[in-house]
PDB file of C-alpha atoms in Angstrom:
ATOM      1  CA  MET A  12       0.084   0.181   0.080  1.00 49.00           C
ATOM      2  CA  ALA A  13       1.663   3.650  -0.888  1.00 55.00           C
ATOM      3  CA  MET A  14       2.621   5.940   1.903  1.00 56.00           C
ATOM      4  CA  SER A  15       0.072   8.548   0.919  1.00 68.00           C
ATOM      5  CA  ARG A  16      -2.522   5.632   1.146  1.00 70.00           C
ATOM      6  CA  ILE A  17      -1.724   4.628   4.468  1.00 73.00           C
ATOM      7  CA  LYS A  18      -1.945   7.985   5.891  1.00 73.00           C
ATOM      8  CA  ASN A  19      -5.159   8.791   4.080  1.00 79.00           C
ATOM      9  CA  THR A  20      -6.955   5.457   5.636  1.00 79.00           C
ATOM     10  CA  ILE A  21      -4.939   6.680   9.488  1.00 77.00           C
ATOM     11  CA  GLN A  22      -7.042   9.819   9.314  1.00 79.00           C
ATOM     12  CA  MET A  23     -10.159   8.351   7.581  1.00 83.00           C
ATOM     13  CA  ILE A  24     -10.206   6.046  11.030  1.00 80.00           C
ATOM     14  CA  ASP A  25      -9.776   9.773  12.797  1.00 75.00           C
ATOM     15  CA  ILE A  26     -12.658  11.023  11.117  1.00 80.00           C
ATOM     16  CA  LEU A  27     -15.240   8.251  11.196  1.00 80.00           C
ATOM     17  CA  SER A  28     -13.988   7.629  15.075  1.00 74.00           C
ATOM     18  CA  THR A  29     -15.540  11.461  15.952  1.00 69.00           C
ATOM     19  CA  ARG A  30     -18.327  11.507  13.457  1.00 73.00           C
ATOM     20  CA  ASN A  31     -21.495   9.685  13.207  1.00 75.00           C
ATOM     21  CA  VAL A  32     -22.078   8.679   8.894  1.00 84.00           C
ATOM     22  CA  VAL A  33     -19.460  10.375   6.754  1.00 86.00           C
ATOM     23  CA  SER A  34     -20.467  10.398   2.980  1.00 87.00           C
ATOM     24  CA  LEU A  35     -18.320   9.071   0.174  1.00 87.00           C
ATOM     25  CA  GLN A  36     -18.169  12.041  -1.545  1.00 87.00           C
ATOM     26  CA  GLU A  37     -16.728  14.158   2.016  1.00 87.00           C
ATOM     27  CA  LEU A  38     -14.305  11.854   2.032  1.00 88.00           C
ATOM     28  CA  SER A  39     -13.292  11.720  -1.298  1.00 87.00           C
ATOM     29  CA  GLU A  40     -13.013  15.301  -1.716  1.00 86.00           C
ATOM     30  CA  ARG A  41     -11.143  15.430   1.658  1.00 85.00           C
ATOM     31  CA  PHE A  42      -8.376  13.254   0.240  1.00 85.00           C
ATOM     32  CA  GLU A  43      -8.496  14.588  -2.889  1.00 85.00           C
ATOM     33  CA  VAL A  44      -9.046  10.983  -4.207  1.00 88.00           C
ATOM     34  CA  ASP A  45     -12.045   9.569  -6.046  1.00 88.00           C
ATOM     35  CA  ILE A  46     -14.812   7.019  -4.574  1.00 87.00           C
ATOM     36  CA  ARG A  47     -13.090   4.152  -5.600  1.00 88.00           C
ATOM     37  CA  THR A  48     -10.392   4.255  -3.824  1.00 88.00           C
ATOM     38  CA  ILE A  49     -12.141   5.641  -0.659  1.00 88.00           C
ATOM     39  CA  GLN A  50     -14.067   2.502  -0.759  1.00 88.00           C
ATOM     40  CA  ARG A  51     -10.964   0.351  -1.402  1.00 87.00           C
ATOM     41  CA  MET A  52      -9.613   2.147   1.860  1.00 87.00           C
ATOM     42  CA  ARG A  53     -12.994   0.845   3.528  1.00 88.00           C
ATOM     43  CA  ASP A  54     -12.582  -2.430   2.769  1.00 86.00           C
ATOM     44  CA  ASP A  55      -8.859  -2.046   3.907  1.00 83.00           C
ATOM     45  CA  LEU A  56     -10.145  -1.439   7.359  1.00 82.00           C
ATOM     46  CA  ILE A  57     -12.758  -3.831   7.165  1.00 81.00           C
ATOM     47  CA  ASP A  58     -10.084  -6.228   6.116  1.00 77.00           C
ATOM     48  CA  LEU A  59      -8.043  -5.135   9.669  1.00 73.00           C
ATOM     49  CA  GLY A  60     -10.625  -5.869  11.535  1.00 73.00           C
ATOM     50  CA  TYR A  61     -12.771  -2.682  11.849  1.00 80.00           C
ATOM     51  CA  GLU A  62     -16.809  -3.212  11.739  1.00 81.00           C
ATOM     52  CA  ILE A  63     -17.750  -0.440   9.509  1.00 85.00           C
ATOM     53  CA  LYS A  64     -21.523  -0.099   7.918  1.00 85.00           C
ATOM     54  CA  THR A  65     -22.418   1.493   4.501  1.00 86.00           C
ATOM     55  CA  HIS A  66     -25.423   3.662   4.410  1.00 85.00           C
ATOM     56  CA  ARG A  67     -27.419   3.825   1.359  1.00 82.00           C
ATOM     57  CA  GLY A  68     -29.362   6.301  -0.289  1.00 75.00           C
ATOM     58  CA  PRO A  69     -28.976  10.303  -0.580  1.00 70.00           C
ATOM     59  CA  HIS A  70     -28.063  10.532   2.999  1.00 69.00           C
ATOM     60  CA  GLY A  71     -25.908   7.650   3.136  1.00 75.00           C
ATOM     61  CA  GLY A  72     -22.154   7.376   3.622  1.00 85.00           C
ATOM     62  CA  VAL A  73     -19.579   5.250   5.764  1.00 86.00           C
ATOM     63  CA  GLU A  74     -20.166   4.458   9.823  1.00 85.00           C
ATOM     64  CA  LEU A  75     -17.761   3.261  12.268  1.00 81.00           C
ATOM     65  CA  ILE A  76     -19.690   0.607  14.101  1.00 76.00           C
ATOM     66  CA  ARG A  77     -16.734  -0.593  16.324  1.00 64.00           C
ATOM     67  CA  SER A  78     -13.507  -0.455  16.399  1.00 59.00           C
ATOM     68  CA  ARG A  79     -11.107  -3.129  15.615  1.00 53.00           C
ATOM     69  CA  PRO A  80     -10.609  -5.783  18.826  1.00 53.00           C
ATOM     70  CA  PHE A  81      -7.448  -6.761  19.894  1.00 53.00           C
ATOM     71  CA  ASN A  82      -6.838  -9.581  21.597  1.00 55.00           C
ATOM     72  CA  ILE A  83      -3.889  -8.279  23.907  1.00 56.00           C
ATOM     73  CA  SER A  84      -3.219 -11.974  25.112  1.00 55.00           C
ATOM     74  CA  ASN A  85      -1.951 -13.162  22.003  1.00 61.00           C
ATOM     75  CA  TYR A  86       0.329 -10.553  22.605  1.00 63.00           C
ATOM     76  CA  SER A  87       3.910 -11.753  24.879  1.00 67.00           C
ATOM     77  CA  ASN A  88       5.296  -8.723  27.401  1.00 65.00           C
ATOM     78  CA  LYS A  89       7.959  -8.624  25.131  1.00 67.00           C
ATOM     79  CA  GLU A  90       5.941  -8.182  22.358  1.00 69.00           C
ATOM     80  CA  ILE A  91       3.974  -5.362  23.844  1.00 67.00           C
ATOM     81  CA  HIS A  92       7.081  -3.568  25.012  1.00 66.00           C
ATOM     82  CA  GLU A  93       8.285  -3.430  21.211  1.00 71.00           C
ATOM     83  CA  ILE A  94       4.795  -2.119  19.865  1.00 71.00           C
ATOM     84  CA  ASN A  95       5.293   0.618  22.567  1.00 67.00           C
ATOM     85  CA  MET A  96       8.547   1.466  22.097  1.00 69.00           C
ATOM     86  CA  GLY A  97       7.586   1.427  18.024  1.00 71.00           C
ATOM     87  CA  LEU A  98       4.752   3.649  18.652  1.00 68.00           C
ATOM     88  CA  ASP A  99       6.763   6.061  20.853  1.00 67.00           C
ATOM     89  CA  ARG A 100       8.959   6.548  17.720  1.00 65.00           C
ATOM     90  CA  LEU A 101       6.374   7.293  14.676  1.00 64.00           C
ATOM     91  CA  LEU A 102       4.301   9.202  17.243  1.00 62.00           C
ATOM     92  CA  GLY A 103       7.710  11.057  17.490  1.00 61.00           C
ATOM     93  CA  GLU A 104       7.667  11.862  13.730  1.00 56.00           C
ATOM     94  CA  SER A 105       6.415  15.509  12.387  1.00 50.00           C
ATOM     95  CA  GLU A 106       4.404  13.228  10.023  1.00 53.00           C
ATOM     96  CA  PHE A 107       1.964  11.278  12.254  1.00 53.00           C
ATOM     97  CA  GLU A 108       1.958  13.099  15.590  1.00 52.00           C
ATOM     98  CA  ARG A 109      -1.229  14.722  14.642  1.00 54.00           C
ATOM     99  CA  TYR A 110      -2.830  11.650  14.079  1.00 55.00           C
ATOM    100  CA  GLY A 111      -5.472  10.883  17.787  1.00 58.00           C
ATOM    101  CA  ALA A 112      -5.496   7.103  16.029  1.00 60.00           C
ATOM    102  CA  LEU A 113      -2.047   6.379  16.771  1.00 62.00           C
ATOM    103  CA  SER A 114      -2.120   8.292  19.898  1.00 64.00           C
ATOM    104  CA  LYS A 115      -5.298   5.960  21.088  1.00 62.00           C
ATOM    105  CA  LEU A 116      -3.453   3.012  20.063  1.00 64.00           C
ATOM    106  CA  LYS A 117      -0.598   3.703  22.176  1.00 63.00           C
ATOM    107  CA  HIS A 118      -3.044   4.246  24.945  1.00 61.00           C
ATOM    108  CA  GLU A 119      -4.659   0.927  24.391  1.00 60.00           C
ATOM    109  CA  PHE A 120      -1.491  -1.475  24.348  1.00 59.00           C
ATOM    110  CA  SER A 121       0.629   0.657  27.536  1.00 59.00           C
ATOM    111  CA  GLN A 122      -2.793  -0.136  29.457  1.00 55.00           C
ATOM    112  CA  HIS A 123      -1.808  -3.553  29.772  1.00 52.00           C
ATOM    113  CA  SER A 124       1.893  -3.192  29.849  1.00 52.00           C
ATOM    114  CA  ARG A 125       3.836  -3.670  32.854  1.00 48.00           C
ATOM    115  CA  TYR A 126       4.605  -0.083  33.561  1.00 47.00           C
ATOM    116  CA  ARG A 127       2.315   3.307  33.404  1.00 45.00           C
ATOM    117  CA  VAL A 128       2.999   5.724  30.435  1.00 45.00           C
ATOM    118  CA  ILE A 129       2.294   9.204  31.735  1.00 46.00           C
ATOM    119  CA  GLU A 130       1.829  11.332  28.529  1.00 48.00           C
ATOM    120  CA  GLY A 131       4.447  14.753  28.393  1.00 49.00           C
ATOM    121  CA  VAL A 132       2.410  17.846  28.294  1.00 47.00           C
ATOM    122  CA  GLU A 133       4.373  19.444  25.705  1.00 47.00           C
ATOM    123  CA  THR A 134       4.528  18.567  22.408  1.00 53.00           C
ATOM    124  CA  ARG A 135       6.528  20.266  19.717  1.00 57.00           C
ATOM    125  CA  VAL A 136       4.293  19.938  16.046  1.00 61.00           C
ATOM    126  CA  PRO A 137       5.161  22.270  12.820  1.00 66.00           C
ATOM    127  CA  ASN A 138       3.273  25.326  12.898  1.00 73.00           C
ATOM    128  CA  ILE A 139       1.456  24.764   9.839  1.00 74.00           C
ATOM    129  CA  ASP A 140      -2.017  24.068   8.569  1.00 79.00           C
ATOM    130  CA  PHE A 141      -1.791  19.804   8.210  1.00 75.00           C
ATOM    131  CA  ASP A 142      -5.022  19.916   6.070  1.00 78.00           C
ATOM    132  CA  LEU A 143      -3.145  22.009   3.201  1.00 84.00           C
ATOM    133  CA  TYR A 144      -0.272  20.750   3.931  1.00 84.00           C
ATOM    134  CA  TYR A 145      -1.340  17.116   2.950  1.00 80.00           C
ATOM    135  CA  ALA A 146      -3.305  18.367   0.173  1.00 85.00           C
ATOM    136  CA  LEU A 147      -0.147  19.669  -1.377  1.00 89.00           C
ATOM    137  CA  ILE A 148       1.727  16.430  -1.211  1.00 87.00           C
ATOM    138  CA  GLY A 149      -1.206  14.231  -2.346  1.00 86.00           C
ATOM    139  CA  LYS A 150      -1.322  16.913  -5.360  1.00 90.00           C
ATOM    140  CA  ILE A 151       2.688  16.519  -5.720  1.00 91.00           C
ATOM    141  CA  GLN A 152       2.356  12.693  -5.669  1.00 87.00           C
ATOM    142  CA  VAL A 153       0.357  12.945  -8.193  1.00 89.00           C
ATOM    143  CA  ALA A 154       2.062  14.815 -10.830  1.00 91.00           C
ATOM    144  CA  ILE A 155       4.919  12.412  -9.802  1.00 90.00           C
ATOM    145  CA  ASN A 156       3.623   9.596 -10.731  1.00 88.00           C
ATOM    146  CA  GLU A 157       1.801  11.310 -13.625  1.00 90.00           C
ATOM    147  CA  LYS A 158       5.231  12.662 -15.041  1.00 92.00           C
ATOM    148  CA  THR A 159       3.532  16.515 -15.235  1.00 95.00           C
ATOM    149  CA  LYS A 160       4.536  19.740 -14.305  1.00 96.00           C
ATOM    150  CA  ILE A 161       3.278  21.682 -11.694  1.00 96.00           C
ATOM    151  CA  GLU A 162       3.055  25.189 -10.596  1.00 96.00           C
ATOM    152  CA  ILE A 163       3.916  26.296  -6.850  1.00 96.00           C
ATOM    153  CA  MET A 164       3.754  29.542  -4.985  1.00 94.00           C
ATOM    154  CA  TYR A 165       6.620  29.050  -2.690  1.00 92.00           C
ATOM    155  CA  GLN A 166       7.900  31.188   0.363  1.00 87.00           C
ATOM    156  CA  SER A 167      11.740  31.680   0.280  1.00 76.00           C
ATOM    157  CA  THR A 168      13.768  31.647   3.848  1.00 68.00           C
ATOM    158  CA  GLN A 169      14.773  35.285   2.471  1.00 65.00           C
ATOM    159  CA  SER A 170      11.206  36.776   1.564  1.00 66.00           C
ATOM    160  CA  LYS A 171       7.931  36.654   3.298  1.00 73.00           C
ATOM    161  CA  SER A 172       6.112  36.893  -0.118  1.00 80.00           C
ATOM    162  CA  HIS A 173       5.590  33.964  -2.267  1.00 85.00           C
ATOM    163  CA  LYS A 174       6.844  33.292  -5.483  1.00 90.00           C
ATOM    164  CA  ARG A 175       5.655  32.109  -8.286  1.00 93.00           C
ATOM    165  CA  TYR A 176       7.933  28.415  -9.780  1.00 95.00           C
ATOM    166  CA  ILE A 177       7.023  26.126 -12.475  1.00 96.00           C
ATOM    167  CA  VAL A 178       8.698  22.899 -11.928  1.00 95.00           C
ATOM    168  CA  GLU A 179       9.165  19.464 -13.390  1.00 95.00           C
ATOM    169  CA  PRO A 180       8.640  17.199  -9.851  1.00 93.00           C
ATOM    170  CA  TYR A 181      10.674  13.944  -9.517  1.00 91.00           C
ATOM    171  CA  GLU A 182      10.780  13.108  -5.686  1.00 87.00           C
ATOM    172  CA  LEU A 183      10.105  13.889  -2.328  1.00 84.00           C
ATOM    173  CA  PHE A 184      12.454  13.201   0.443  1.00 78.00           C
ATOM    174  CA  VAL A 185      12.929  13.521   3.836  1.00 72.00           C
ATOM    175  CA  VAL A 186      16.096  15.662   5.586  1.00 71.00           C
ATOM    176  CA  ASN A 187      16.173  16.456   9.565  1.00 65.00           C
ATOM    177  CA  ARG A 188      12.291  15.746   9.681  1.00 66.00           C
ATOM    178  CA  ARG A 189      11.466  17.897   7.220  1.00 75.00           C
ATOM    179  CA  LEU A 190       9.505  17.036   3.925  1.00 82.00           C
ATOM    180  CA  TYR A 191      11.245  18.483  -0.006  1.00 86.00           C
ATOM    181  CA  LEU A 192      10.308  18.086  -3.301  1.00 89.00           C
ATOM    182  CA  GLY A 193      13.386  17.590  -5.519  1.00 89.00           C
ATOM    183  CA  ALA A 194      12.620  18.951  -8.821  1.00 91.00           C
ATOM    184  CA  LEU A 195      13.684  21.007 -12.259  1.00 91.00           C
ATOM    185  CA  ASN A 196      12.846  24.501 -12.247  1.00 91.00           C
ATOM    186  CA  GLU A 197      12.149  26.475 -15.847  1.00 91.00           C
ATOM    187  CA  LYS A 198      15.709  26.051 -16.949  1.00 90.00           C
ATOM    188  CA  TYR A 199      16.550  22.799 -15.531  1.00 88.00           C
ATOM    189  CA  ASN A 200      18.969  23.218 -12.858  1.00 88.00           C
ATOM    190  CA  ALA A 201      17.832  20.881  -9.886  1.00 86.00           C
ATOM    191  CA  ARG A 202      15.954  22.503  -7.030  1.00 88.00           C
ATOM    192  CA  SER A 203      14.617  21.734  -3.740  1.00 87.00           C
ATOM    193  CA  TYR A 204      11.627  22.839  -2.197  1.00 90.00           C
ATOM    194  CA  ARG A 205      10.216  22.825   1.392  1.00 89.00           C
ATOM    195  CA  VAL A 206       6.592  21.599   1.223  1.00 90.00           C
ATOM    196  CA  SER A 207       5.712  23.195   4.356  1.00 88.00           C
ATOM    197  CA  ARG A 208       6.751  26.395   2.659  1.00 90.00           C
ATOM    198  CA  MET A 209       4.261  26.071  -0.031  1.00 92.00           C
ATOM    199  CA  GLN A 210       1.041  27.992   0.101  1.00 91.00           C
ATOM    200  CA  SER A 211      -0.495  26.344  -2.911  1.00 93.00           C
ATOM    201  CA  VAL A 212      -0.127  23.541  -5.769  1.00 94.00           C
ATOM    202  CA  GLN A 213      -1.303  23.525  -9.055  1.00 94.00           C
ATOM    203  CA  ILE A 214      -1.119  20.871 -11.284  1.00 94.00           C
ATOM    204  CA  LEU A 215      -0.352  21.671 -14.904  1.00 94.00           C
ATOM    205  CA  ASN A 216      -1.844  19.984 -18.222  1.00 93.00           C
ATOM    206  CA  LYS A 217       2.066  19.902 -19.587  1.00 93.00           C
ATOM    207  CA  LYS A 218       4.206  16.323 -19.442  1.00 93.00           C
ATOM    208  CA  PHE A 219       7.798  15.969 -19.090  1.00 93.00           C
ATOM    209  CA  THR A 220      10.431  13.355 -19.844  1.00 90.00           C
ATOM    210  CA  GLU A 221      12.362  12.644 -16.601  1.00 86.00           C
ATOM    211  CA  GLU A 222      16.447  13.313 -17.404  1.00 82.00           C
ATOM    212  CA  PRO A 223      18.119  11.428 -15.054  1.00 78.00           C
ATOM    213  CA  SER A 224      21.499  13.147 -16.595  1.00 80.00           C
ATOM    214  CA  LEU A 225      19.762  16.194 -15.451  1.00 81.00           C
ATOM    215  CA  TYR A 226      18.576  14.776 -11.742  1.00 80.00           C
ATOM    216  CA  PRO A 227      21.126  12.548 -10.558  1.00 70.00           C
ATOM    217  CA  LYS A 228      20.927  10.095  -7.865  1.00 61.00           C
ATOM    218  CA  ASN A 229      23.317  11.928  -5.395  1.00 57.00           C
ATOM    219  CA  ILE A 230      21.026  15.098  -6.210  1.00 61.00           C
ATOM    220  CA  ARG A 231      20.389  15.613  -2.521  1.00 57.00           C
ATOM    221  CA  GLU A 232      24.251  16.008  -1.600  1.00 55.00           C
ATOM    222  CA  MET A 233      24.480  18.343  -4.565  1.00 54.00           C
ATOM    223  CA  LEU A 234      21.513  20.589  -3.148  1.00 57.00           C
ATOM    224  CA  GLY A 235      23.675  20.838  -0.340  1.00 55.00           C
ATOM    225  CA  PHE A 236      22.632  19.076   2.670  1.00 57.00           C
ATOM    226  CA  GLU A 237      24.551  17.652   4.977  1.00 53.00           C
ATOM    227  CA  PHE A 238      24.698  14.229   5.260  1.00 55.00           C
ATOM    228  CA  GLU A 239      28.284  13.451   7.298  1.00 68.00           C
ATOM    229  CA  THR A 240      27.983  11.917  10.184  1.00 79.00           C
ATOM    230  CA  TYR A 241      29.602  13.796  13.072  1.00 86.00           C
ATOM    231  CA  ARG A 242      31.433  12.574  16.074  1.00 93.00           C
ATOM    232  CA  ILE A 243      31.565  14.466  19.627  1.00 95.00           C
ATOM    233  CA  LYS A 244      32.912  13.777  23.078  1.00 96.00           C
ATOM    234  CA  VAL A 245      31.800  15.525  26.220  1.00 96.00           C
ATOM    235  CA  LEU A 246      32.382  16.006  29.349  1.00 96.00           C
ATOM    236  CA  VAL A 247      28.790  15.572  31.349  1.00 95.00           C
ATOM    237  CA  LYS A 248      28.520  16.436  35.260  1.00 94.00           C
ATOM    238  CA  ASN A 249      25.421  16.169  37.474  1.00 92.00           C
ATOM    239  CA  PHE A 250      23.292  15.761  34.324  1.00 92.00           C
ATOM    240  CA  GLY A 251      21.961  12.084  34.027  1.00 90.00           C
ATOM    241  CA  TYR A 252      19.555  12.669  31.331  1.00 89.00           C
ATOM    242  CA  TYR A 253      21.909  11.822  28.461  1.00 92.00           C
ATOM    243  CA  LYS A 254      22.075   8.453  30.059  1.00 90.00           C
ATOM    244  CA  GLU A 255      19.292   7.387  29.479  1.00 87.00           C
ATOM    245  CA  PHE A 256      19.010   7.322  25.649  1.00 87.00           C
ATOM    246  CA  ILE A 257      20.605   5.954  22.728  1.00 87.00           C
ATOM    247  CA  TRP A 258      21.876   9.592  20.861  1.00 88.00           C
ATOM    248  CA  GLY A 259      23.764   8.062  17.876  1.00 85.00           C
ATOM    249  CA  ILE A 260      25.881   5.768  16.925  1.00 85.00           C
ATOM    250  CA  ASP A 261      28.880   3.691  18.481  1.00 88.00           C
ATOM    251  CA  GLN A 262      27.383   5.790  21.999  1.00 92.00           C
ATOM    252  CA  VAL A 263      30.009   5.165  24.428  1.00 94.00           C
ATOM    253  CA  ILE A 264      29.565   6.179  28.414  1.00 94.00           C
ATOM    254  CA  THR A 265      32.711   6.275  30.914  1.00 94.00           C
ATOM    255  CA  PRO A 266      32.004   6.840  34.454  1.00 93.00           C
ATOM    256  CA  GLY A 267      33.989   9.190  36.478  1.00 89.00           C
ATOM    257  CA  ASP A 268      33.996  10.603  39.825  1.00 83.00           C
ATOM    258  CA  ASP A 269      31.679  13.007  41.561  1.00 82.00           C
ATOM    259  CA  ASN A 270      28.696  12.202  39.192  1.00 87.00           C
ATOM    260  CA  SER A 271      30.165  12.761  35.831  1.00 93.00           C
ATOM    261  CA  TYR A 272      31.050  10.887  32.982  1.00 95.00           C
ATOM    262  CA  MET A 273      32.496  10.685  29.340  1.00 95.00           C
ATOM    263  CA  MET A 274      30.612  10.299  26.664  1.00 96.00           C
ATOM    264  CA  GLU A 275      30.871   9.537  23.196  1.00 95.00           C
ATOM    265  CA  VAL A 276      29.096   9.241  20.110  1.00 93.00           C
ATOM    266  CA  THR A 277      28.123   9.875  16.386  1.00 92.00           C
ATOM    267  CA  LEU A 278      25.075  12.013  15.679  1.00 87.00           C
ATOM    268  CA  GLY A 279      23.574  12.594  12.565  1.00 78.00           C
ATOM    269  CA  ASN A 280      25.370  16.147  11.567  1.00 79.00           C
ATOM    270  CA  GLU A 281      26.859  19.470  13.155  1.00 84.00           C
ATOM    271  CA  TYR A 282      23.454  20.798  14.008  1.00 82.00           C
ATOM    272  CA  TYR A 283      21.947  18.009  16.414  1.00 85.00           C
ATOM    273  CA  ALA A 284      25.591  17.975  17.964  1.00 90.00           C
ATOM    274  CA  GLN A 285      25.085  21.777  18.631  1.00 91.00           C
ATOM    275  CA  GLU A 286      21.430  21.041  19.657  1.00 90.00           C
ATOM    276  CA  PHE A 287      22.454  18.074  21.918  1.00 92.00           C
ATOM    277  CA  VAL A 288      25.436  20.360  23.988  1.00 94.00           C
ATOM    278  CA  LEU A 289      23.021  22.959  24.637  1.00 93.00           C
ATOM    279  CA  LEU A 290      20.313  20.551  26.159  1.00 91.00           C
ATOM    280  CA  GLY A 291      22.797  20.293  28.624  1.00 92.00           C
ATOM    281  CA  GLY A 292      23.847  23.657  29.378  1.00 92.00           C
ATOM    282  CA  HIS A 293      26.121  24.325  32.107  1.00 92.00           C
ATOM    283  CA  HIS A 294      26.297  20.480  33.109  1.00 94.00           C
ATOM    284  CA  VAL A 295      28.421  19.583  29.203  1.00 95.00           C
ATOM    285  CA  GLU A 296      31.548  20.139  28.390  1.00 96.00           C
ATOM    286  CA  VAL A 297      32.329  20.116  25.041  1.00 96.00           C
ATOM    287  CA  LEU A 298      36.236  17.575  24.684  1.00 96.00           C
ATOM    288  CA  GLU A 299      35.787  16.887  21.183  1.00 95.00           C
ATOM    289  CA  PRO A 300      35.712  18.442  17.799  1.00 94.00           C
ATOM    290  CA  VAL A 301      37.480  21.389  18.541  1.00 95.00           C
ATOM    291  CA  SER A 302      35.193  23.260  15.983  1.00 94.00           C
ATOM    292  CA  LEU A 303      32.479  22.362  18.133  1.00 95.00           C
ATOM    293  CA  ARG A 304      33.946  23.576  21.293  1.00 95.00           C
ATOM    294  CA  ASN A 305      34.932  26.672  19.614  1.00 95.00           C
ATOM    295  CA  TRP A 306      31.230  27.016  18.354  1.00 94.00           C
ATOM    296  CA  ILE A 307      29.833  26.449  21.622  1.00 94.00           C
ATOM    297  CA  ILE A 308      32.277  29.193  23.156  1.00 94.00           C
ATOM    298  CA  ASP A 309      31.426  31.771  20.670  1.00 94.00           C
ATOM    299  CA  GLU A 310      27.436  31.376  21.357  1.00 93.00           C
ATOM    300  CA  SER A 311      27.849  31.445  25.208  1.00 92.00           C
ATOM    301  CA  LYS A 312      29.394  34.518  24.694  1.00 92.00           C
ATOM    302  CA  LYS A 313      26.451  35.828  21.999  1.00 92.00           C
ATOM    303  CA  ILE A 314      24.034  34.842  24.798  1.00 91.00           C
ATOM    304  CA  ASN A 315      25.775  36.457  27.439  1.00 90.00           C
ATOM    305  CA  GLU A 316      26.552  39.628  25.557  1.00 90.00           C
ATOM    306  CA  LEU A 317      22.418  39.779  24.795  1.00 90.00           C
ATOM    307  CA  TYR A 318      21.586  39.102  28.215  1.00 89.00           C
ATOM    308  CA  MET A 319      23.895  41.706  29.721  1.00 86.00           C
ATOM    309  CA  THR A 320      22.416  44.339  27.236  1.00 82.00           C
ATOM    310  CA  SER A 321      18.930  43.912  27.776  1.00 71.00           C
ATOM    311  CA  SER A 322      19.258  43.697  31.882  1.00 63.00           C
TER     312      SER A 322
END
């Protein structure tokens, strides 16, 4: 099943869980797919164990009668723990954290864990219109599949106004939890566009032929995205939080004296390394690399000057 259909099906569960009868036409317009696709999504949910009633007539539609019954006894304690951990990771992804259905599923399995799960009160989600966001993604995916040019209204980082671009869409890809469109512009230069900065997408009646020589496989590296890992070594004092998680590759923790420890870990990139160190504040001293240590020193000076000036 395509990722877009999976996302739509998850969101369809959300809608049916909070409504009585929902028309196929409304669902079709909501997800910008034909009614036959909505019927297949309904059939997928029935196959998964959901009881869904179809009402015919002018006021007809689909109604969720009973959610899928989970026989928890079929799962071992280890499997329940693994499912909980997997749902935690899935809900931590910006693409999925708004879906109430996944949170309900997480709550269901948490009830049968040997530990009590206390949900956090703070959740970081993108500051965007999600209905518009997924509508744009749907249009882009159609254009990619049909090899059709699109017109996008796009806001760059330098300007608050939107600019119009006509592009040949090649792929959607994720970097640092942000979704990008990789495309060729009207001058056949490879470009990337962050989907969250798009105001609108219009599918044009203009086909294009893919040109691998113009849009090579290593396009993400060519567009300036950093994929090199970043190894750091820090001394941590009176701050046990770091030890509670696996932050990256080849993580090594060496206990020291007086509630201190040495930590070495390879992170995804320099940005994540900076964020990691700032999280620990004055409890963390960067030992390696020197470039990160110098960045922290310089950033600390700027922060100090800012607060000294404002006070």
